[in-house]
Coordinates of C-alpha atoms in Angstrom, one line a residue:
Chain A
M28 CA 28.4 -52.5 -3.5
K29 CA 28.5 -50.6 -0.2
D30 CA 27.0 -52.1 2.8
I31 CA 26.5 -49.0 4.9
K32 CA 24.8 -45.7 3.9
R33 CA 24.1 -42.6 5.9
E34 CA 21.3 -40.1 5.4
I35 CA 20.4 -36.7 6.8
A36 CA 17.5 -37.1 9.2
L37 CA 14.7 -35.1 7.6
H38 CA 11.7 -36.1 9.7
S39 CA 10.4 -34.2 12.7
F40 CA 11.1 -35.9 16.0
Y41 CA 7.4 -36.6 16.7
D42 CA 6.5 -37.8 13.1
R43 CA 6.3 -41.4 14.1
T44 CA 4.0 -42.2 11.2
G45 CA 6.2 -40.7 8.5
I46 CA 9.3 -42.3 10.1
A47 CA 7.8 -45.7 10.2
N48 CA 6.6 -45.5 6.6
Y49 CA 10.0 -44.3 5.4
L50 CA 11.8 -47.1 7.2
E51 CA 9.5 -49.7 5.7
K52 CA 10.2 -48.4 2.2
Q53 CA 14.0 -48.5 3.0
A54 CA 13.7 -52.1 4.2
S55 CA 11.9 -53.1 1.0
K56 CA 14.8 -51.6 -0.9
G57 CA 17.3 -53.6 1.2
W58 CA 18.3 -51.1 3.9
L59 CA 17.8 -51.5 7.7
L60 CA 18.3 -48.6 10.1
D61 CA 20.9 -49.6 12.7
E62 CA 22.0 -46.3 14.2
M63 CA 20.6 -42.8 14.5
S64 CA 21.4 -39.3 15.8
D65 CA 19.7 -36.0 15.5
L66 CA 21.2 -35.3 12.1
V67 CA 22.2 -38.6 10.6
W68 CA 20.7 -42.0 10.2
R69 CA 22.9 -45.0 9.4
F70 CA 21.5 -48.0 7.4
K71 CA 23.0 -51.4 6.9
R72 CA 22.4 -53.5 3.8
I73 CA 20.0 -56.4 4.2
V74 CA 18.1 -58.6 1.8
P75 CA 15.1 -56.6 0.7
C76 CA 12.1 -57.6 2.7
D77 CA 8.7 -56.6 4.0
L78 CA 9.2 -55.3 7.6
R79 CA 6.8 -53.5 9.8
F80 CA 8.3 -50.6 11.9
A81 CA 7.1 -49.1 15.1
V82 CA 8.4 -45.8 16.4
T83 CA 7.8 -45.4 20.2
Y84 CA 8.8 -42.9 22.7
F85 CA 10.4 -43.5 26.1
P86 CA 10.5 -40.2 28.1
G87 CA 12.5 -41.9 30.8
T88 CA 15.6 -41.8 28.7
S89 CA 18.2 -39.3 30.0
E90 CA 21.0 -37.8 27.9
L91 CA 22.9 -37.7 31.1
E92 CA 23.2 -41.5 31.3
D93 CA 26.1 -43.3 29.5
K94 CA 24.1 -46.4 28.8
P95 CA 20.5 -47.4 28.7
A96 CA 19.0 -47.6 32.2
E97 CA 17.5 -50.9 33.5
R98 CA 14.0 -49.5 32.9
E99 CA 14.8 -49.0 29.2
L100 CA 16.2 -52.4 28.8
A101 CA 13.1 -53.9 30.6
F102 CA 11.0 -51.9 28.1
Q103 CA 12.9 -53.4 25.2
D104 CA 12.6 -56.9 26.7
L105 CA 8.8 -56.5 26.7
C106 CA 8.8 -55.3 23.1
E107 CA 11.0 -58.2 22.1
H108 CA 8.8 -60.7 23.8
A109 CA 6.0 -59.4 21.6
G110 CA 8.0 -60.0 18.5
W111 CA 9.5 -56.5 18.0
K112 CA 13.3 -56.2 17.5
H113 CA 15.1 -53.1 18.5
A114 CA 16.6 -51.3 15.5
A115 CA 18.0 -48.0 16.9
S116 CA 17.4 -45.3 19.5
N117 CA 17.9 -41.6 19.6
S118 CA 17.4 -40.1 23.0
Q119 CA 13.7 -40.7 23.8
M120 CA 12.8 -42.2 20.4
K121 CA 13.0 -45.9 20.0
I122 CA 12.5 -47.8 16.7
F123 CA 11.5 -51.4 16.5
Y124 CA 10.8 -53.7 13.6
T125 CA 9.1 -57.0 13.1
E126 CA 8.7 -59.6 10.4
L127 CA 5.3 -60.7 11.7
D128 CA 2.5 -60.1 9.3
D129 CA -0.1 -58.9 11.9
P130 CA 1.9 -57.9 15.0
T131 CA 0.2 -56.3 18.0
P132 CA 1.4 -52.7 17.9
I133 CA 3.7 -51.6 20.6
D134 CA 1.3 -48.8 21.5
T135 CA -2.4 -49.8 21.7
D136 CA -3.7 -46.9 23.8
A137 CA -3.9 -43.6 21.9
A138 CA -4.2 -41.4 25.0
I139 CA -1.1 -43.0 26.6
E140 CA 0.8 -42.8 23.3
V141 CA 0.1 -39.1 22.8
E142 CA 1.3 -38.2 26.3
Q143 CA 4.4 -40.3 25.8
I144 CA 5.2 -38.4 22.6
H145 CA 4.5 -35.1 24.3
S146 CA 6.7 -35.9 27.3
S147 CA 9.5 -36.9 25.0
M148 CA 9.0 -33.9 22.7
K149 CA 9.4 -31.6 25.7
R150 CA 12.9 -32.9 26.1
G151 CA 13.8 -33.4 22.5
L152 CA 12.3 -30.1 21.3
L153 CA 14.1 -28.3 24.1
R154 CA 17.4 -29.5 23.0
V155 CA 17.2 -29.0 19.2
N156 CA 15.3 -25.8 19.3
T157 CA 17.5 -24.4 21.9
L158 CA 20.4 -24.9 19.6
F159 CA 18.6 -23.2 16.8
I160 CA 17.6 -20.3 19.0
V161 CA 21.1 -19.9 20.5
A162 CA 22.8 -20.1 17.2
G163 CA 20.2 -17.8 15.5
V164 CA 20.4 -15.2 18.2
V165 CA 24.2 -15.1 18.1
E166 CA 24.1 -14.9 14.3
L167 CA 21.6 -12.1 14.3
A168 CA 23.6 -10.2 16.9
L169 CA 26.7 -10.4 14.7
F170 CA 24.6 -9.1 11.8
G171 CA 23.2 -6.4 13.9
M172 CA 26.7 -5.3 14.9
R173 CA 27.7 -5.1 11.3
M174 CA 24.6 -3.2 10.4
S175 CA 25.2 -0.6 13.1
T176 CA 28.9 -0.1 12.3
H177 CA 28.8 -0.4 8.5
P178 CA 25.2 0.0 7.5
L179 CA 25.8 0.8 3.9
G180 CA 28.3 -2.0 3.5
F181 CA 25.7 -4.4 5.0
L182 CA 22.9 -3.3 2.7
I183 CA 25.1 -3.4 -0.4
S184 CA 26.2 -7.0 0.2
N185 CA 24.0 -9.8 -1.1
L186 CA 25.8 -12.2 1.2
S187 CA 24.8 -10.2 4.3
L188 CA 21.2 -9.9 3.1
A189 CA 21.1 -13.6 2.2
G190 CA 22.8 -14.4 5.5
V191 CA 20.2 -12.6 7.6
L192 CA 17.5 -14.2 5.5
C193 CA 19.0 -17.7 6.2
V194 CA 19.2 -17.1 9.9
I195 CA 15.7 -15.8 10.1
M196 CA 14.4 -18.7 8.0
M197 CA 16.3 -21.1 10.3
V198 CA 14.5 -19.7 13.3
I199 CA 11.2 -19.7 11.4
A200 CA 11.7 -23.4 10.4
G201 CA 12.2 -24.3 14.0
A202 CA 9.1 -22.3 15.0
A203 CA 7.1 -23.8 12.1
D204 CA 7.9 -27.3 13.3
L205 CA 6.8 -26.4 16.8
M206 CA 3.5 -25.0 15.4
C207 CA 2.8 -28.1 13.3
Y208 CA 3.5 -30.2 16.4
F209 CA 1.2 -28.4 18.7
R210 CA -1.6 -28.4 16.1
W211 CA -1.2 -32.2 15.9
L212 CA -1.1 -32.5 19.7
K213 CA -4.4 -30.7 20.2
K214 CA -6.1 -32.9 17.5
A215 CA -4.5 -36.1 18.9
R216 CA -5.5 -35.4 22.5
T217 CA -9.1 -34.6 21.4
A218 CA -9.4 -37.8 19.3
A219 CA -7.9 -40.0 22.0
E220 CA -10.3 -38.6 24.5
L221 CA -13.4 -38.8 22.3
D222 CA -13.0 -42.2 20.6
G223 CA -9.6 -43.6 21.6
S224 CA -8.2 -43.2 18.0
F225 CA -4.7 -42.1 17.3
V226 CA -4.3 -39.2 14.9
E227 CA -1.5 -40.1 12.5
T228 CA 1.4 -37.6 12.3
K229 CA 2.2 -35.8 9.1
G230 CA 5.5 -34.7 7.6
P231 CA 7.1 -31.4 8.6
R232 CA 5.5 -29.3 5.9
G233 CA 6.3 -26.1 7.8
I234 CA 10.0 -26.8 7.8
W235 CA 10.1 -27.7 4.1
L236 CA 8.1 -24.7 3.1
S237 CA 10.4 -22.5 5.1
L238 CA 13.5 -24.1 3.7
T239 CA 12.1 -23.9 0.2
C240 CA 11.4 -20.2 0.7
L241 CA 14.9 -19.8 2.1
L242 CA 16.5 -21.4 -0.9
L243 CA 14.4 -19.5 -3.5
A244 CA 14.9 -16.2 -1.7
S245 CA 18.7 -16.6 -1.4
A246 CA 19.0 -17.8 -5.0
S247 CA 16.9 -14.9 -6.2
L248 CA 19.1 -12.4 -4.2
L249 CA 22.3 -13.8 -5.4
A250 CA 21.7 -15.0 -8.9
P251 CA 21.7 -11.6 -10.7
Y252 CA 24.8 -10.5 -9.0
V253 CA 27.0 -13.5 -9.0
E254 CA 30.6 -12.7 -9.5
G255 CA 33.6 -14.9 -9.0
S256 CA 34.5 -13.6 -5.6
T257 CA 30.9 -14.0 -4.4
I258 CA 30.7 -17.6 -5.5
L259 CA 33.9 -18.4 -3.7
G260 CA 32.8 -16.6 -0.7
A261 CA 29.4 -18.3 -0.6
L262 CA 31.0 -21.7 -1.0
A263 CA 33.4 -21.0 1.8
V264 CA 30.6 -19.9 4.0
A265 CA 28.5 -23.0 3.1
L266 CA 31.5 -25.3 3.9
V267 CA 32.1 -23.7 7.3
V268 CA 28.4 -23.9 8.2
A269 CA 28.2 -27.5 7.0
V270 CA 31.3 -28.6 9.0
F271 CA 30.1 -26.9 12.2
A272 CA 26.6 -28.3 11.7
V273 CA 27.9 -31.9 11.4
I274 CA 30.2 -31.4 14.5
L275 CA 27.3 -29.9 16.4
F276 CA 24.7 -32.5 15.6
Q277 CA 27.1 -35.5 15.5
G278 CA 29.0 -34.1 18.4
E279 CA 27.2 -36.1 21.1
S280 CA 27.7 -39.4 19.2
I281 CA 31.4 -38.6 18.6
L282 CA 32.0 -37.6 22.2
R283 CA 30.2 -40.8 23.4
K284 CA 32.5 -42.9 21.3
L285 CA 35.4 -41.1 22.8
G286 CA 34.3 -42.0 26.2
V287 CA 33.4 -38.5 27.4
P288 CA 31.1 -38.6 30.4
A289 CA 27.4 -37.8 29.8
K290 CA 27.2 -34.6 31.8
T291 CA 30.2 -33.2 30.1
R292 CA 28.6 -34.1 26.7
F293 CA 25.5 -32.2 27.7
V294 CA 27.3 -29.0 28.7
T295 CA 29.5 -29.3 25.6
L296 CA 26.3 -29.4 23.5
L297 CA 25.0 -26.2 25.0
V298 CA 28.4 -24.4 24.6
A299 CA 28.7 -25.7 21.1
G300 CA 25.4 -24.1 20.2
A301 CA 26.8 -20.7 21.1
A302 CA 30.1 -21.4 19.5
F303 CA 28.3 -22.5 16.4
G304 CA 26.8 -19.1 16.1
V305 CA 30.0 -17.3 16.7
F306 CA 32.3 -19.4 14.5
T307 CA 30.0 -19.5 11.6
G308 CA 29.2 -15.9 12.0
T309 CA 32.8 -14.8 12.0
P310 CA 33.8 -16.2 8.6
I311 CA 30.4 -15.0 7.2
M312 CA 31.2 -11.5 8.5
H313 CA 34.7 -11.6 7.0
V314 CA 33.4 -12.7 3.7
I315 CA 30.7 -10.1 3.7
A316 CA 33.2 -7.4 4.6
T317 CA 35.6 -8.6 1.9
E318 CA 32.8 -8.8 -0.6
A319 CA 31.4 -5.4 0.3
S320 CA 34.7 -3.7 0.1
N321 CA 36.1 -5.3 -3.0
F322 CA 35.6 -3.8 -6.3
E323 CA 36.2 -6.3 -9.0
Q324 CA 39.3 -5.0 -10.7
T325 CA 38.3 -5.6 -14.2
R326 CA 39.1 -2.0 -15.1
E327 CA 42.8 -1.6 -15.8
P328 CA 44.3 1.9 -15.9
A329 CA 44.6 3.4 -19.4
E330 CA 48.2 4.2 -18.7
Y331 CA 50.8 4.8 -16.0
Y332 CA 52.8 8.0 -15.7
V333 CA 55.6 9.1 -13.4
H334 CA 55.5 12.2 -11.3
G335 CA 58.8 12.7 -9.4
E336 CA 59.6 9.2 -8.2
I337 CA 56.0 8.0 -7.9
V338 CA 54.3 5.9 -10.6
L339 CA 50.7 6.9 -10.9
A340 CA 47.7 5.4 -12.8
A341 CA 45.4 7.3 -15.2
Y342 CA 42.1 5.9 -16.2
D343 CA 39.8 6.4 -19.2
D344 CA 36.5 5.0 -17.9
E345 CA 33.1 6.1 -19.1
L346 CA 31.6 8.6 -16.7
P347 CA 28.0 9.9 -16.8
L348 CA 29.1 13.4 -15.9
K349 CA 32.4 15.0 -16.8
I350 CA 33.9 18.4 -16.1
E351 CA 33.7 19.1 -19.8
D352 CA 29.9 19.0 -19.5
L353 CA 30.1 21.9 -17.0
I354 CA 32.9 24.1 -18.2
E355 CA 35.1 24.6 -21.2
T356 CA 38.6 23.4 -20.6
D357 CA 41.8 23.1 -22.6
Y358 CA 43.2 20.5 -20.3
D359 CA 43.0 17.1 -22.0
D360 CA 45.0 14.8 -19.6
Y361 CA 42.2 14.1 -17.2
S362 CA 41.9 10.7 -15.5
Y363 CA 38.4 9.4 -15.6
Q364 CA 38.1 6.7 -13.0
V365 CA 35.2 4.6 -11.9
R366 CA 36.4 3.8 -8.3
S367 CA 33.7 1.3 -7.5
V368 CA 30.4 -0.1 -8.6
K369 CA 28.5 -2.1 -6.0
S370 CA 25.1 -3.7 -6.2
S371 CA 22.9 -5.9 -4.1
A372 CA 19.2 -6.7 -4.1
A373 CA 18.7 -3.7 -1.8
V374 CA 21.2 -1.0 -2.8
E375 CA 23.3 0.1 -5.8
Q376 CA 26.2 2.5 -5.6
F377 CA 28.5 4.1 -8.2
D378 CA 31.6 6.0 -7.2
A379 CA 33.8 8.0 -9.7
I380 CA 36.4 10.7 -9.8
Q381 CA 37.7 12.9 -12.6
S382 CA 41.1 14.3 -11.7
P383 CA 44.0 16.0 -13.3
R384 CA 47.4 14.6 -13.3
W385 CA 49.7 15.5 -10.5
D386 CA 51.7 17.8 -12.7
A387 CA 48.5 19.9 -13.4
I388 CA 47.1 19.9 -9.9
E389 CA 45.7 23.4 -10.3
E390 CA 43.1 22.1 -12.8
P391 CA 39.7 21.4 -11.3
Y392 CA 38.6 18.0 -10.2
M393 CA 35.2 16.4 -9.6
E394 CA 34.2 13.3 -7.7
Y395 CA 30.7 11.9 -7.0
T396 CA 29.0 9.0 -5.5
I397 CA 25.5 7.9 -6.6
T398 CA 23.6 5.7 -4.1
E399 CA 20.2 4.3 -5.0
A400 CA 17.7 2.3 -2.9
K401 CA 16.3 -0.5 -5.0
I402 CA 13.7 -1.3 -2.4
P403 CA 11.7 2.0 -2.0
A404 CA 11.1 1.3 1.7
L405 CA 14.8 1.7 2.3
T406 CA 15.0 5.2 0.8
D407 CA 14.7 7.1 4.1
T408 CA 17.2 4.7 5.8
L409 CA 19.6 5.3 3.0
K410 CA 19.2 9.1 3.2
A411 CA 20.0 8.9 6.9
I412 CA 23.1 6.7 6.3
T413 CA 24.4 8.9 3.5
M414 CA 23.8 12.1 5.4
E415 CA 25.8 10.7 8.3
S416 CA 28.7 9.8 6.2
F417 CA 28.4 13.0 4.2
V418 CA 29.2 15.0 7.3
E419 CA 31.6 12.5 9.0
N420 CA 33.7 11.7 5.9
Y421 CA 34.2 15.3 4.7
L422 CA 37.9 16.0 4.8
S423 CA 38.8 19.6 4.7
M424 CA 42.2 20.7 3.4
P425 CA 43.9 21.6 5.7
P426 CA 42.0 19.7 8.4
S427 CA 40.1 21.9 10.8
Y428 CA 39.4 20.8 14.3
E429 CA 38.0 24.2 15.5
E430 CA 34.4 23.7 14.5
P431 CA 32.5 20.6 13.6
T432 CA 31.4 20.1 10.0
E433 CA 27.7 20.5 9.4
A434 CA 25.3 19.9 6.6
V435 CA 23.1 22.8 5.8
A436 CA 19.9 22.6 3.8
I437 CA 20.0 24.7 0.6
D438 CA 17.7 25.5 -2.2
P439 CA 17.4 22.3 -4.3
S440 CA 15.6 23.9 -7.3
A441 CA 18.7 24.8 -9.2
W442 CA 19.9 21.2 -8.8
Q443 CA 16.4 20.0 -10.0
A444 CA 16.5 17.9 -6.8
D445 CA 13.9 17.1 -4.1
A446 CA 16.4 18.2 -1.4
A447 CA 19.9 19.5 -1.3
Y448 CA 22.5 20.0 1.4
Q449 CA 25.9 21.6 1.5
I450 CA 28.9 21.2 3.8
Y451 CA 29.7 24.2 6.0
L452 CA 33.0 24.3 7.9
E453 CA 33.6 27.0 10.4
G454 CA 30.6 28.7 9.0
E455 CA 32.0 28.8 5.5
P456 CA 30.4 26.8 2.6
R457 CA 32.4 24.1 0.9
M458 CA 31.8 22.8 -2.5
N459 CA 30.5 19.4 -1.3
F460 CA 26.9 18.7 -1.8
L461 CA 24.3 16.0 -1.0
L462 CA 21.4 15.8 -3.4
H463 CA 18.2 13.8 -3.2
Y464 CA 16.4 12.6 -6.3
G465 CA 13.6 10.3 -5.3
N466 CA 15.3 7.1 -4.1
R467 CA 18.6 8.3 -5.5
I468 CA 21.2 10.2 -3.4
V469 CA 24.1 12.0 -5.1
N470 CA 27.1 13.2 -3.1
I471 CA 29.3 15.4 -5.3
G472 CA 32.4 17.5 -4.6
F473 CA 34.4 20.1 -6.4
P474 CA 37.4 22.3 -5.4
D475 CA 36.3 25.1 -3.0
E476 CA 37.2 27.8 -5.6
W477 CA 34.7 26.5 -8.1
I478 CA 31.4 28.2 -7.4
L479 CA 28.8 26.5 -9.6
D480 CA 26.2 28.6 -11.4
D481 CA 22.6 27.5 -11.8
A482 CA 23.2 26.2 -15.3
Q483 CA 26.0 23.9 -14.1
K484 CA 23.8 22.8 -11.2
A485 CA 21.0 21.9 -13.6
T486 CA 23.4 19.9 -15.7
V487 CA 24.6 18.0 -12.7
G488 CA 21.0 17.3 -11.7
K489 CA 20.0 16.2 -15.2
K490 CA 23.0 13.9 -15.8
L491 CA 23.2 12.3 -12.4
S492 CA 19.6 11.9 -11.4
T493 CA 18.8 9.5 -14.2
C494 CA 22.1 7.8 -15.4
P495 CA 22.3 4.1 -15.0
I496 CA 24.4 2.9 -12.1
A497 CA 25.4 -0.7 -12.6
Chain B
M20 CA -12.8 -32.0 29.7
P21 CA -10.3 -34.9 30.0
R22 CA -11.5 -38.0 31.9
E23 CA -10.2 -38.2 35.4
K24 CA -7.5 -40.8 35.6
F25 CA -8.8 -44.3 36.3
K26 CA -12.3 -43.0 36.9
T27 CA -13.3 -45.5 34.2
L28 CA -11.0 -48.2 33.0
T29 CA -10.3 -48.9 29.4
E30 CA -10.5 -52.5 28.3
Q31 CA -6.8 -52.9 28.3
M32 CA -6.5 -51.5 31.9
F33 CA -9.3 -53.8 33.0
Y34 CA -7.7 -57.0 31.6
V35 CA -4.2 -56.1 32.9
L36 CA -5.6 -55.7 36.4
L37 CA -7.6 -58.9 36.0
C38 CA -4.4 -60.8 35.0
L39 CA -2.7 -59.4 38.1
S40 CA -5.3 -61.0 40.4
A41 CA -2.6 -63.7 40.7
E42 CA 1.1 -62.9 40.8
C43 CA 2.3 -62.5 37.3
Y44 CA 5.3 -61.3 35.3
G45 CA 4.8 -58.3 33.0
M46 CA 5.8 -60.3 30.0
D47 CA 3.2 -63.0 30.7
I48 CA 0.4 -60.5 30.7
L49 CA 1.1 -59.9 27.0
D50 CA 0.1 -63.5 26.3
K51 CA -2.6 -63.9 29.0
V52 CA -4.8 -61.0 27.9
P53 CA -5.4 -62.3 24.3
A54 CA -5.8 -65.8 25.6
M55 CA -8.3 -64.7 28.1
T56 CA -10.3 -62.8 25.6
E57 CA -9.9 -65.2 22.6
G58 CA -7.8 -62.6 20.8
R59 CA -10.4 -59.8 21.2
V60 CA -8.2 -57.6 23.4
K61 CA -4.5 -57.2 22.9
V62 CA -2.2 -55.0 24.9
G63 CA 0.8 -53.5 23.2
S64 CA 4.2 -54.0 25.0
G65 CA 4.7 -50.2 25.2
T66 CA 1.2 -49.6 26.5
L67 CA 1.6 -52.4 29.0
Y68 CA 4.9 -50.9 30.3
N69 CA 3.2 -47.6 30.8
L70 CA 0.1 -49.1 32.4
L71 CA 2.2 -51.0 34.9
E72 CA 4.1 -47.8 35.8
Q73 CA 0.9 -45.9 36.2
F74 CA -0.7 -48.7 38.3
L75 CA 2.4 -48.8 40.5
E76 CA 2.3 -45.1 41.0
A77 CA -1.4 -45.2 41.8
E78 CA -0.8 -48.1 44.2
M79 CA -3.2 -50.3 42.3
I80 CA -0.6 -53.0 42.0
R81 CA 2.7 -53.8 43.8
E82 CA 5.9 -55.5 42.8
T83 CA 6.4 -58.9 44.3
K84 CA 9.6 -60.2 42.8
V85 CA 12.6 -58.8 40.8
E86 CA 14.7 -61.3 38.9
G87 CA 17.2 -59.4 36.8
R88 CA 15.1 -57.3 34.5
K89 CA 12.0 -59.4 35.0
R90 CA 9.5 -58.1 37.5
S91 CA 6.3 -59.7 38.8
Y92 CA 3.3 -57.9 40.2
I93 CA 0.1 -58.5 42.0
I94 CA -3.1 -56.4 42.4
T95 CA -3.6 -54.5 45.6
D96 CA -6.8 -53.9 47.6
K97 CA -7.1 -50.6 46.0
G98 CA -6.7 -52.1 42.5
R99 CA -9.3 -54.8 43.4
E100 CA -11.6 -52.1 44.5
M101 CA -11.3 -50.1 41.3
L102 CA -11.7 -53.3 39.3
Q103 CA -14.9 -54.0 41.2
E104 CA -16.2 -50.5 40.6
E105 CA -15.5 -50.9 36.9
C106 CA -17.3 -54.3 36.9
E107 CA -20.3 -52.6 38.6
R108 CA -20.3 -49.9 36.0
I109 CA -20.3 -52.4 33.2
K110 CA -23.1 -54.4 34.8
A111 CA -25.1 -51.2 35.1
Q112 CA -24.5 -50.6 31.4
L113 CA -25.7 -54.1 30.6
K114 CA -28.8 -53.6 32.6
D115 CA -29.6 -50.4 30.8
Y116 CA -29.0 -52.1 27.5
A117 CA -31.3 -55.0 28.4
A118 CA -34.0 -52.6 29.4
I119 CA -34.1 -51.3 25.8
Y120 CA -33.2 -54.3 23.8
G121 CA -34.0 -57.2 26.1
E122 CA -31.7 -59.8 27.5
G123 CA -31.0 -61.4 24.2
G124 CA -30.3 -58.1 22.5
R125 CA -33.5 -58.2 20.4
K126 CA -36.5 -56.1 21.2

């Protein structure tokens, strides 16, 4: 049977009522708190007994001191004289216990106690919430960078969406705790002033509500799209975050045991907060980039063929639109390839190409990408993103650097579209089109020699505006 | 509007100051106050520590001896004055009470 157990500290710093109640329950089960940090409480095994706990706050404690000051020890002496034994301390919080049935409480003046809690909170809150804010800002900055450089890759990745949600909820959780605290403080000050009573503290409902929302939202985002690589990526991210969280919150206690001076520990803690954001953000970004760019290679080529000295693949995937739907052709050696299918809670994308073999390069080809906003509010953003890449990614053969490529609005009616755009290079139209169908955007390209007629445009519109994507 | 500090004394403040009419260690006050009041008033060790700090800062008491971590205190003239004011206030309250309910508390 183990004699030591460790638990994650789940109570708010100021929740002296909840903490005392919890420790009394633990004592009745045979566990006595003997060490505590911001993140972890350590319990040692005792004979189960009925103890009374008191949580009190000593604002005079400084993290910059290596050992308790004389004042602190004098305070503890007073408490011990009254029958209270010191169990553990964490910065300004001190926990005592007694076996007496009817002990005089350590704090008997509500007004003084409330101000002691508030003075301590100003220092404790500052530390913990600063870490949350610093880490959260760094994380959001990293996500912002990714969003600005690869907006579609960001939106199409469940991990990135869940990551942003996690960070936002982390900040909300910290803010919710603050709100709960200040609401209690106002009530407690009023009650202490009016009738000298102490308003008991309640558990951190705001935090748990936020964390529950976080878990449900992340699970709902990820669950329908779970693939092997995503699970591995998510586990890797969770492991990195957990390791850094432990190092961060246990860091002070670890450094103290190593004999690092107090001021160095304090500075290290602040720097660690920023590093926490960067070093958890970096692997998260890497996994997101990897996840967003990978296409699960479950589709094997139908066959391989040799052209000259090169081995090439030919595919036989199901495509919603084929060249045969538009023209009659005798060529029957086409490769039908689905290049990628990506899906997140926000965006879906399908990318395909039908191409002749290299020994029949004169035969027409066709390639298209269908992008759809699953959240209607994202439609305009998606249109802007796809328009930008429509112009920037057009590759003319041969490449032309004389004039920039531009997208020109054309008559969408033949395409049965809401809007249509065509690439123009050096003033000449190219057979590359961007079509809007509600919240669906289709980018389709043909050889420049193939001038589509209205019937063909209508077939393109009919097939690609409604086909399923994922 | 919050009460001005020490404008009126709580029972605990009153009896701590009363104990310090003679030189006394902080720890001893924890035992003296319930003894003096037959258990009616008790001062928590944390509250006592804070009150002693506040009285020192307000110059209502002063330190007389330091032996390791044990410190003894005694009330100052200012503290005695505030104690006297509080006593007068309580007497005034008693008088007002007696005017309504009589000396014995029964009308």
